[in-house]
Amino acid sequence: MQRRTLMKLGLGSGLLLALAGLGLRGVEPGLQTPADGPVRQSPRSRALMGAIALAVLDSAWPADAAQRSHALQAHLDLVDGAIAGFPPAMQAELGQLLTVLSSAAGRRGLAGLASDWSEAEIPAVQAALQSMRDSRLSLREQAYQALRDLHCAVFFSAPQHWSLMGYPGPHSFE
């Protein structure tokens, strides 16, 4: 990528986020830092991230609805832990993305999803993510990649999911 293209991308992305930020005043922030602990997802962001996790890792979840719900909540807790370990600048960028995507305007404009994240069916979320992935607007593509990579990294780094990849776990050197 040429330097001018990179500068244009940065300027355009910054302007878009600034405009979105002006329109999103009063909207719940994507990440919250409670007085008693580390940064974590807001309730609206948690619904957004839950919908994305179900769509991205569709076949990896348990078939039973109760087990799936329990596994999803455990996954979202692990995502909170991963986010808490990010540098502050990365947390801020992810927080902005989650704030924008959890708003109706951001959800429609950036993801192209009409229904709320908590009500959207998995195929609709998958279609929205696919449109972000294939977008000619690099901001949409980067948002997709960040969200997908975060969920996959957290999911497959958990020991209980290693068997899904055929990984037996670390060898004992005793």
Coordinates of N, CA, C and O in Angstrom, one line a residue:
M1 N 0.8 -1.2 0.0 CA 0.0 0.0 0.0 C 0.9 1.2 0.0 O 1.8 1.3 0.8
Q2 N 0.6 2.2 -0.9 CA 1.4 3.4 -1.0 C 1.1 4.3 0.2 O 0.0 4.2 0.8
R3 N 2.0 5.1 0.5 CA 1.9 6.0 1.7 C 0.7 7.0 1.5 O 0.0 7.2 2.5
R4 N 0.5 7.5 0.4 CA -0.7 8.4 0.2 C -2.0 7.7 0.4 O -2.9 8.2 1.0
T5 N -2.1 6.4 -0.1 CA -3.3 5.7 0.1 C -3.5 5.4 1.6 O -4.6 5.5 2.1
L6 N -2.5 5.1 2.3 CA -2.6 4.8 3.7 C -3.0 6.1 4.5 O -3.8 6.1 5.4
M7 N -2.4 7.2 4.1 CA -2.8 8.5 4.7 C -4.3 8.9 4.4 O -5.0 9.3 5.3
K8 N -4.7 8.6 3.2 CA -6.1 8.9 2.8 C -7.0 8.0 3.6 O -8.1 8.4 4.1
L9 N -6.6 6.7 3.8 CA -7.4 5.8 4.5 C -7.6 6.2 6.0 O -8.6 6.2 6.6
G10 N -6.4 6.6 6.6 CA -6.4 7.1 8.0 C -7.3 8.3 8.1 O -8.1 8.5 9.1
L11 N -7.1 9.3 7.2 CA -7.9 10.5 7.3 C -9.4 10.3 7.1 O -10.2 10.8 7.9
G12 N -9.7 9.4 6.1 CA -11.1 9.1 5.9 C -11.7 8.4 7.0 O -12.9 8.6 7.4
S13 N -11.0 7.4 7.6 CA -11.5 6.6 8.7 C -11.7 7.5 9.9 O -12.7 7.4 10.6
G14 N -10.8 8.4 10.2 CA -10.9 9.3 11.3 C -12.0 10.3 11.2 O -12.8 10.5 12.1
L15 N -12.2 10.8 10.0 CA -13.4 11.7 9.7 C -14.7 10.9 9.9 O -15.6 11.5 10.5
L16 N -14.8 9.7 9.4 CA -16.0 8.9 9.5 C -16.3 8.6 10.9 O -17.4 8.8 11.4
L17 N -15.3 8.3 11.7 CA -15.5 8.0 13.1 C -15.9 9.3 13.9 O -16.7 9.2 14.8
A18 N -15.3 10.4 13.5 CA -15.6 11.7 14.2 C -17.1 12.0 13.9 O -17.8 12.4 14.8
L19 N -17.5 11.9 12.6 CA -18.9 12.2 12.3 C -19.8 11.2 13.0 O -20.9 11.7 13.5
A20 N -19.5 10.0 13.0 CA -20.3 9.0 13.7 C -20.4 9.3 15.2 O -21.4 9.2 15.8
G21 N -19.2 9.7 15.7 CA -19.2 10.1 17.2 C -20.1 11.2 17.5 O -20.8 11.2 18.5
L22 N -20.2 12.2 16.6 CA -21.1 13.4 16.8 C -22.5 12.9 16.8 O -23.3 13.4 17.6
G23 N -22.8 12.0 15.9 CA -24.2 11.5 15.8 C -24.5 10.5 16.9 O -25.7 10.2 17.1
L24 N -23.6 10.0 17.6 CA -23.8 9.0 18.6 C -23.7 9.5 20.1 O -23.6 8.7 21.0
R25 N -23.7 10.8 20.2 CA -23.6 11.3 21.6 C -24.9 10.8 22.4 O -26.0 10.8 21.8
G26 N -24.7 10.4 23.6 CA -25.8 9.9 24.4 C -26.0 8.4 24.2 O -26.8 7.8 24.9
V27 N -25.3 7.8 23.2 CA -25.4 6.3 23.0 C -24.4 5.6 24.0 O -23.3 6.1 24.3
E28 N -24.8 4.5 24.5 CA -24.0 3.7 25.4 C -22.7 3.4 24.8 O -22.6 2.9 23.7
P29 N -21.6 3.7 25.5 CA -20.2 3.3 25.0 C -20.1 1.8 24.8 O -20.7 1.0 25.6
G30 N -19.3 1.4 23.9 CA -19.1 0.0 23.6 C -18.4 -0.7 24.7 O -18.6 -1.9 24.9
L31 N -17.4 -0.1 25.3 CA -16.7 -0.7 26.5 C -16.9 0.2 27.7 O -17.0 1.4 27.6
Q32 N -17.0 -0.5 28.8 CA -17.2 0.2 30.1 C -16.1 -0.2 31.1 O -15.6 -1.3 31.0
T33 N -15.7 0.7 31.9 CA -14.7 0.4 32.9 C -15.3 0.7 34.3 O -15.4 1.8 34.8
P34 N -15.8 -0.4 34.9 CA -16.4 -0.2 36.2 C -15.4 0.1 37.3 O -14.2 -0.2 37.1
A35 N -15.8 0.7 38.4 CA -14.9 1.1 39.4 C -14.3 -0.2 40.1 O -13.2 -0.1 40.6
D36 N -15.0 -1.3 40.0 CA -14.5 -2.5 40.7 C -13.8 -3.5 39.9 O -13.5 -4.6 40.3
G37 N -13.4 -3.1 38.6 CA -12.7 -4.1 37.8 C -12.2 -3.5 36.5 O -12.3 -2.3 36.2
P38 N -11.7 -4.4 35.6 CA -11.2 -4.0 34.3 C -12.3 -3.7 33.3 O -13.5 -3.9 33.5
V39 N -11.8 -3.2 32.2 CA -12.8 -2.8 31.1 C -13.5 -4.1 30.6 O -13.0 -5.2 30.7
R40 N -14.8 -3.9 30.2 CA -15.6 -5.0 29.7 C -16.6 -4.4 28.8 O -16.9 -3.2 28.7
Q41 N -17.3 -5.3 28.0 CA -18.3 -4.9 27.1 C -19.5 -4.4 27.8 O -19.9 -4.9 28.8
S42 N -20.1 -3.4 27.2 CA -21.4 -2.9 27.7 C -22.5 -3.9 27.3 O -22.2 -4.8 26.5
P43 N -23.7 -3.9 27.9 CA -24.7 -4.9 27.6 C -25.1 -4.9 26.1 O -25.3 -5.9 25.5
R44 N -25.1 -3.7 25.4 CA -25.5 -3.7 24.0 C -24.3 -4.3 23.2 O -24.5 -5.0 22.2
S45 N -23.1 -4.0 23.6 CA -21.9 -4.6 22.9 C -21.9 -6.1 23.1 O -21.5 -6.8 22.2
R46 N -22.3 -6.5 24.3 CA -22.3 -8.0 24.5 C -23.3 -8.7 23.6 O -23.0 -9.8 23.1
A47 N -24.4 -8.0 23.4 CA -25.4 -8.6 22.5 C -24.9 -8.7 21.1 O -25.0 -9.7 20.3
L48 N -24.2 -7.6 20.7 CA -23.6 -7.5 19.3 C -22.5 -8.6 19.2 O -22.5 -9.3 18.2
M49 N -21.6 -8.7 20.2 CA -20.5 -9.7 20.1 C -21.1 -11.1 20.2 O -20.5 -12.0 19.6
G50 N -22.1 -11.3 20.9 CA -22.8 -12.6 21.0 C -23.3 -13.0 19.6 O -23.1 -14.2 19.2
A51 N -24.0 -12.1 18.9 CA -24.5 -12.4 17.6 C -23.4 -12.7 16.6 O -23.5 -13.6 15.8
I52 N -22.3 -11.9 16.7 CA -21.2 -12.2 15.8 C -20.5 -13.5 16.1 O -20.1 -14.3 15.2
A53 N -20.3 -13.8 17.4 CA -19.7 -15.1 17.8 C -20.5 -16.3 17.3 O -20.0 -17.2 16.8
L54 N -21.8 -16.2 17.4 CA -22.7 -17.3 16.9 C -22.6 -17.4 15.4 O -22.6 -18.5 14.9
A55 N -22.5 -16.3 14.7 CA -22.4 -16.3 13.3 C -21.0 -16.8 12.8 O -20.9 -17.6 11.8
V56 N -20.0 -16.3 13.4 CA -18.6 -16.7 12.9 C -18.3 -18.1 13.3 O -17.7 -18.8 12.5
L57 N -18.6 -18.6 14.4 CA -18.3 -19.9 14.9 C -19.5 -20.8 14.9 O -19.6 -21.7 15.8
D58 N -20.4 -20.7 14.0 CA -21.7 -21.3 13.9 C -21.6 -22.8 14.2 O -22.3 -23.3 15.1
S59 N -20.8 -23.6 13.5 CA -20.8 -25.0 13.7 C -20.0 -25.5 14.9 O -20.1 -26.7 15.3
A60 N -19.3 -24.6 15.6 CA -18.5 -25.0 16.7 C -19.3 -25.0 18.0 O -18.8 -25.5 19.0
W61 N -20.5 -24.4 18.0 CA -21.3 -24.3 19.3 C -22.1 -25.6 19.5 O -22.4 -26.3 18.6
P62 N -22.4 -25.9 20.8 CA -23.2 -27.1 21.1 C -24.6 -26.9 20.4 O -25.1 -25.8 20.3
A63 N -25.2 -28.1 20.0 CA -26.5 -28.1 19.4 C -27.6 -27.7 20.4 O -28.6 -27.1 20.0
D64 N -27.5 -28.2 21.6 CA -28.5 -27.9 22.6 C -28.5 -26.5 23.0 O -27.5 -25.8 23.2
A65 N -29.7 -25.9 23.0 CA -29.9 -24.4 23.2 C -29.3 -24.0 24.6 O -28.7 -22.9 24.7
A66 N -29.6 -24.7 25.6 CA -29.1 -24.3 27.0 C -27.6 -24.4 27.0 O -26.9 -23.5 27.6
Q67 N -27.0 -25.5 26.5 CA -25.6 -25.6 26.5 C -24.9 -24.5 25.6 O -23.9 -24.0 25.9
R68 N -25.6 -24.2 24.5 CA -25.1 -23.1 23.6 C -25.1 -21.8 24.3 O -24.1 -21.0 24.2
S69 N -26.1 -21.5 25.0 CA -26.2 -20.2 25.7 C -25.2 -20.1 26.8 O -24.5 -19.1 26.9
H70 N -25.0 -21.2 27.5 CA -23.9 -21.2 28.6 C -22.5 -21.1 28.0 O -21.7 -20.3 28.5
A71 N -22.3 -21.8 26.9 CA -21.0 -21.7 26.2 C -20.7 -20.3 25.6 O -19.6 -19.8 25.7
L72 N -21.8 -19.7 25.1 CA -21.7 -18.3 24.6 C -21.3 -17.3 25.7 O -20.5 -16.5 25.5
Q73 N -22.0 -17.4 26.8 CA -21.7 -16.5 27.9 C -20.3 -16.7 28.4 O -19.6 -15.7 28.7
A74 N -19.8 -17.9 28.5 CA -18.5 -18.2 28.9 C -17.5 -17.6 27.9 O -16.4 -17.0 28.2
H75 N -17.8 -17.7 26.6 CA -17.0 -17.2 25.5 C -16.9 -15.6 25.6 O -15.8 -15.0 25.5
L76 N -18.0 -15.0 25.9 CA -18.1 -13.5 26.0 C -17.3 -13.1 27.2 O -16.7 -12.0 27.2
D77 N -17.3 -13.9 28.3 CA -16.4 -13.5 29.4 C -15.0 -13.6 29.1 O -14.2 -12.8 29.5
L78 N -14.6 -14.6 28.3 CA -13.2 -14.7 27.8 C -12.8 -13.5 26.9 O -11.7 -13.0 26.9
V79 N -13.8 -13.1 26.1 CA -13.6 -11.9 25.2 C -13.3 -10.7 26.1 O -12.4 -9.9 25.8
D80 N -14.1 -10.5 27.2 CA -13.8 -9.4 28.1 C -12.4 -9.5 28.7 O -11.7 -8.5 28.8
G81 N -12.0 -10.7 29.0 CA -10.6 -10.9 29.5 C -9.6 -10.5 28.5 O -8.5 -9.9 28.9
A82 N -9.8 -10.9 27.3 CA -8.9 -10.5 26.2 C -8.8 -9.0 26.0 O -7.7 -8.4 25.9
I83 N -10.0 -8.4 26.0 CA -10.0 -6.9 25.8 C -9.3 -6.2 26.9 O -8.6 -5.2 26.7
A84 N -9.5 -6.7 28.1 CA -8.8 -6.1 29.3 C -7.3 -6.1 29.2 O -6.6 -5.3 29.7
G85 N -6.8 -7.1 28.4 CA -5.4 -7.2 28.2 C -4.8 -6.4 27.1 O -3.6 -6.3 26.9
F86 N -5.7 -5.8 26.3 CA -5.3 -5.0 25.2 C -4.7 -3.7 25.7 O -5.0 -3.2 26.7
P87 N -3.7 -3.1 24.9 CA -3.2 -1.7 25.2 C -4.4 -0.7 25.2 O -5.4 -0.9 24.5
P88 N -4.3 0.4 26.0 CA -5.4 1.3 26.0 C -5.8 1.9 24.7 O -7.0 2.1 24.4
A89 N -4.9 2.1 23.8 CA -5.2 2.6 22.4 C -6.1 1.6 21.7 O -7.0 2.0 21.0
M90 N -5.7 0.4 21.8 CA -6.5 -0.6 21.1 C -7.9 -0.8 21.7 O -8.9 -1.0 21.0
Q91 N -8.0 -0.7 23.0 CA -9.3 -0.7 23.7 C -10.1 0.4 23.3 O -11.3 0.3 23.0
A92 N -9.5 1.6 23.1 CA -10.3 2.8 22.7 C -10.8 2.6 21.2 O -12.0 2.9 21.0
E93 N -10.0 2.1 20.3 CA -10.5 1.8 19.0 C -11.6 0.8 18.9 O -12.6 1.0 18.2
L94 N -11.4 -0.3 19.7 CA -12.4 -1.3 19.7 C -13.7 -0.8 20.3 O -14.8 -1.0 19.9
G95 N -13.6 0.0 21.4 CA -14.7 0.7 22.0 C -15.5 1.5 21.0 O -16.7 1.5 21.0
Q96 N -14.8 2.3 20.2 CA -15.4 3.1 19.2 C -16.2 2.3 18.2 O -17.3 2.6 17.8
L97 N -15.6 1.2 17.7 CA -16.2 0.3 16.8 C -17.5 -0.3 17.4 O -18.5 -0.3 16.7
L98 N -17.4 -0.8 18.6 CA -18.5 -1.4 19.2 C -19.6 -0.4 19.5 O -20.8 -0.7 19.3
T99 N -19.3 0.9 19.8 CA -20.3 1.9 20.0 C -21.0 2.2 18.7 O -22.2 2.3 18.7
V100 N -20.3 2.3 17.6 CA -20.9 2.6 16.3 C -21.8 1.4 15.9 O -22.9 1.6 15.5
L101 N -21.3 0.2 16.0 CA -22.0 -1.0 15.5 C -23.2 -1.3 16.4 O -24.2 -1.9 15.9
S102 N -23.2 -0.9 17.7 CA -24.3 -1.2 18.5 C -25.5 -0.2 18.4 O -26.6 -0.4 18.9
S103 N -25.2 0.9 17.7 CA -26.3 1.9 17.4 C -27.0 1.4 16.1 O -26.5 0.7 15.3
A104 N -28.3 1.8 16.0 CA -29.1 1.5 14.8 C -28.4 2.0 13.5 O -28.3 1.3 12.5
A105 N -28.0 3.2 13.5 CA -27.4 3.8 12.3 C -26.1 3.2 12.0 O -25.9 2.9 10.8
G106 N -25.3 2.9 12.9 CA -24.0 2.2 12.7 C -24.2 0.8 12.2 O -23.5 0.3 11.3
R107 N -25.2 0.1 12.8 CA -25.4 -1.3 12.4 C -25.9 -1.4 11.0 O -25.4 -2.2 10.2
R108 N -26.8 -0.4 10.6 CA -27.3 -0.4 9.2 C -26.2 0.1 8.2 O -26.0 -0.5 7.2
G109 N -25.5 1.2 8.6 CA -24.5 1.8 7.7 C -23.2 1.0 7.6 O -22.7 0.8 6.5
L110 N -22.7 0.5 8.7 CA -21.4 -0.2 8.6 C -21.6 -1.7 8.3 O -20.8 -2.3 7.6
A111 N -22.6 -2.3 9.0 CA -22.8 -3.8 8.8 C -23.9 -4.1 7.8 O -23.9 -5.2 7.3
G112 N -24.8 -3.2 7.5 CA -25.9 -3.5 6.6 C -26.9 -4.4 7.2 O -27.6 -5.1 6.4
L113 N -27.1 -4.4 8.5 CA -28.0 -5.3 9.2 C -29.2 -4.5 9.6 O -29.1 -3.5 10.4
A114 N -30.4 -4.9 9.2 CA -31.6 -4.1 9.5 C -32.1 -4.4 10.9 O -32.4 -3.4 11.6
S115 N -32.1 -5.6 11.4 CA -32.6 -5.9 12.7 C -31.6 -5.8 13.8 O -30.4 -5.8 13.5
D116 N -32.0 -5.6 15.0 CA -31.1 -5.4 16.1 C -30.3 -6.7 16.3 O -30.7 -7.8 16.0
W117 N -29.0 -6.5 16.8 CA -28.1 -7.7 16.9 C -28.8 -8.8 17.8 O -28.6 -10.0 17.5
S118 N -29.5 -8.4 18.8 CA -30.0 -9.4 19.7 C -31.2 -10.1 19.1 O -31.6 -11.2 19.5
E119 N -31.8 -9.6 18.0 CA -33.0 -10.2 17.4 C -32.6 -10.8 16.0 O -33.4 -11.6 15.5
A120 N -31.4 -10.6 15.5 CA -31.1 -11.0 14.2 C -30.8 -12.5 14.2 O -30.2 -13.1 15.1
E121 N -31.3 -13.2 13.1 CA -31.0 -14.6 12.9 C -29.6 -14.8 12.5 O -29.0 -13.9 11.8
I122 N -29.0 -15.9 12.7 CA -27.6 -16.2 12.4 C -27.4 -16.0 10.9 O -26.4 -15.4 10.5
P123 N -28.2 -16.5 10.0 CA -27.9 -16.3 8.6 C -27.9 -14.8 8.2 O -27.1 -14.4 7.3
A124 N -28.7 -14.0 8.8 CA -28.7 -12.5 8.5 C -27.4 -11.9 9.0 O -26.8 -11.1 8.3
V125 N -26.9 -12.3 10.2 CA -25.6 -11.8 10.7 C -24.5 -12.3 9.8 O -23.6 -11.5 9.5
Q126 N -24.6 -13.5 9.4 CA -23.5 -14.0 8.5 C -23.5 -13.3 7.2 O -22.4 -13.0 6.6
A127 N -24.7 -13.0 6.6 CA -24.7 -12.2 5.4 C -24.2 -10.8 5.6 O -23.5 -10.3 4.7
A128 N -24.5 -10.2 6.7 CA -23.9 -8.8 7.0 C -22.4 -8.9 7.1 O -21.7 -8.0 6.6
L129 N -21.9 -9.9 7.8 CA -20.5 -10.0 8.0 C -19.8 -10.3 6.6 O -18.7 -9.8 6.3
Q130 N -20.5 -11.1 5.8 CA -19.9 -11.4 4.5 C -19.8 -10.1 3.6 O -18.9 -9.9 2.9
S131 N -20.9 -9.3 3.7 CA -20.9 -8.0 3.0 C -19.8 -7.1 3.5 O -19.1 -6.3 2.7
M132 N -19.5 -7.1 4.8 CA -18.4 -6.3 5.3 C -17.0 -6.9 4.8 O -16.2 -6.1 4.4
R133 N -16.9 -8.2 4.8 CA -15.7 -8.8 4.3 C -15.4 -8.5 2.9 O -14.2 -8.3 2.5
D134 N -16.4 -8.5 2.1 CA -16.2 -8.3 0.6 C -16.3 -6.8 0.2 O -16.3 -6.5 -1.0
S135 N -16.5 -5.9 1.2 CA -16.7 -4.5 0.9 C -15.5 -3.9 0.2 O -14.3 -4.2 0.5
R136 N -15.7 -2.9 -0.7 CA -14.6 -2.2 -1.3 C -14.2 -1.0 -0.3 O -13.1 -0.5 -0.5
L137 N -15.0 -0.8 0.7 CA -14.6 0.2 1.7 C -13.8 -0.5 2.8 O -14.2 -1.3 3.5
S138 N -12.5 -0.1 2.8 CA -11.6 -0.8 3.7 C -11.9 -0.7 5.2 O -11.6 -1.6 5.9
L139 N -12.6 0.3 5.6 CA -13.1 0.4 7.0 C -14.0 -0.7 7.3 O -13.9 -1.3 8.4
R140 N -14.9 -1.0 6.5 CA -15.8 -2.2 6.7 C -15.1 -3.5 6.8 O -15.3 -4.3 7.6
E141 N -14.2 -3.7 5.8 CA -13.4 -4.9 5.8 C -12.5 -5.0 7.0 O -12.4 -6.1 7.6
Q142 N -11.9 -4.0 7.5 CA -11.1 -4.0 8.7 C -11.9 -4.3 9.9 O -11.5 -5.0 10.8
A143 N -13.1 -3.7 10.0 CA -14.0 -4.0 11.1 C -14.3 -5.5 11.2 O -14.3 -6.1 12.2
Y144 N -14.7 -6.0 10.0 CA -15.0 -7.4 9.9 C -13.8 -8.3 10.4 O -14.0 -9.2 11.2
Q145 N -12.6 -8.0 9.9 CA -11.5 -8.8 10.2 C -11.1 -8.7 11.7 O -10.8 -9.7 12.4
A146 N -11.3 -7.5 12.3 CA -11.0 -7.3 13.7 C -11.9 -8.2 14.6 O -11.5 -8.9 15.5
L147 N -13.2 -8.1 14.3 CA -14.2 -8.8 15.0 C -14.1 -10.3 14.9 O -14.1 -11.1 15.8
R148 N -13.9 -10.8 13.6 CA -13.7 -12.2 13.4 C -12.4 -12.7 14.1 O -12.5 -13.8 14.7
D149 N -11.3 -12.0 13.9 CA -10.1 -12.5 14.5 C -10.2 -12.5 16.0 O -9.6 -13.5 16.6
L150 N -10.8 -11.6 16.6 CA -10.9 -11.5 18.1 C -11.7 -12.8 18.6 O -11.3 -13.5 19.5
H151 N -12.8 -13.0 17.9 CA -13.6 -14.2 18.3 C -12.9 -15.5 18.1 O -12.9 -16.4 19.0
C152 N -12.3 -15.7 17.0 CA -11.6 -16.9 16.7 C -10.4 -17.1 17.6 O -10.2 -18.2 18.1
A153 N -9.6 -16.1 17.8 CA -8.5 -16.2 18.7 C -8.9 -16.6 20.1 O -8.3 -17.5 20.8
V154 N -9.9 -15.9 20.6 CA -10.4 -16.2 22.0 C -11.0 -17.6 22.1 O -10.7 -18.4 23.0
F155 N -11.8 -18.0 21.1 CA -12.4 -19.3 21.1 C -11.4 -20.4 21.0 O -11.5 -21.4 21.9
F156 N -10.5 -20.4 20.1 CA -9.6 -21.5 19.9 C -8.4 -21.5 20.8 O -7.7 -22.5 20.8
S157 N -8.3 -20.4 21.6 CA -7.2 -20.5 22.6 C -7.7 -21.1 23.9 O -6.9 -21.4 24.8
A158 N -9.0 -21.3 24.0 CA -9.5 -22.0 25.2 C -9.3 -23.5 25.2 O -9.7 -24.1 24.2
P159 N -8.7 -24.1 26.2 CA -8.4 -25.5 26.2 C -9.6 -26.4 25.9 O -9.5 -27.4 25.2
Q160 N -10.8 -26.0 26.3 CA -12.0 -26.8 26.0 C -12.4 -26.9 24.5 O -13.1 -27.8 24.1
H161 N -11.8 -26.1 23.7 CA -12.1 -26.1 22.3 C -11.0 -26.7 21.4 O -11.1 -26.8 20.2
W162 N -9.9 -27.0 22.0 CA -8.7 -27.6 21.3 C -9.1 -28.8 20.5 O -8.6 -29.1 19.4
S163 N -10.0 -29.7 21.1 CA -10.3 -30.9 20.4 C -11.0 -30.6 19.1 O -11.0 -31.5 18.2
L164 N -11.7 -29.5 18.9 CA -12.4 -29.2 17.7 C -11.4 -29.0 16.5 O -11.7 -29.2 15.4
M165 N -10.1 -28.7 16.9 CA -9.1 -28.5 15.9 C -8.2 -29.8 15.8 O -7.3 -29.8 15.0
G166 N -8.5 -30.8 16.6 CA -7.7 -31.9 16.6 C -6.4 -31.8 17.4 O -5.4 -32.6 17.3
Y167 N -6.3 -30.7 18.2 CA -5.1 -30.5 19.0 C -5.3 -31.1 20.3 O -6.2 -30.9 21.1
P168 N -4.4 -32.1 20.7 CA -4.5 -32.8 22.0 C -4.1 -32.0 23.2 O -4.3 -32.4 24.3
G169 N -3.5 -30.9 23.0 CA -3.0 -30.1 24.1 C -1.5 -30.2 24.2 O -0.9 -31.0 23.5
P170 N -0.9 -29.5 25.1 CA 0.6 -29.5 25.2 C 1.0 -30.8 25.8 O 0.3 -31.5 26.6
H171 N 2.2 -31.2 25.4 CA 2.8 -32.5 25.9 C 3.4 -32.3 27.2 O 4.0 -31.2 27.5
S172 N 3.3 -33.3 28.0 CA 4.0 -33.2 29.3 C 5.4 -33.7 29.2 O 5.7 -34.6 28.5
F173 N 6.4 -33.0 29.8 CA 7.8 -33.3 29.7 C 8.3 -34.0 31.0 O 9.4 -33.9 31.3
E174 N 7.4 -34.6 31.7 CA 7.8 -35.3 32.9 C 8.4 -36.6 32.7 O 8.3 -37.3 31.8

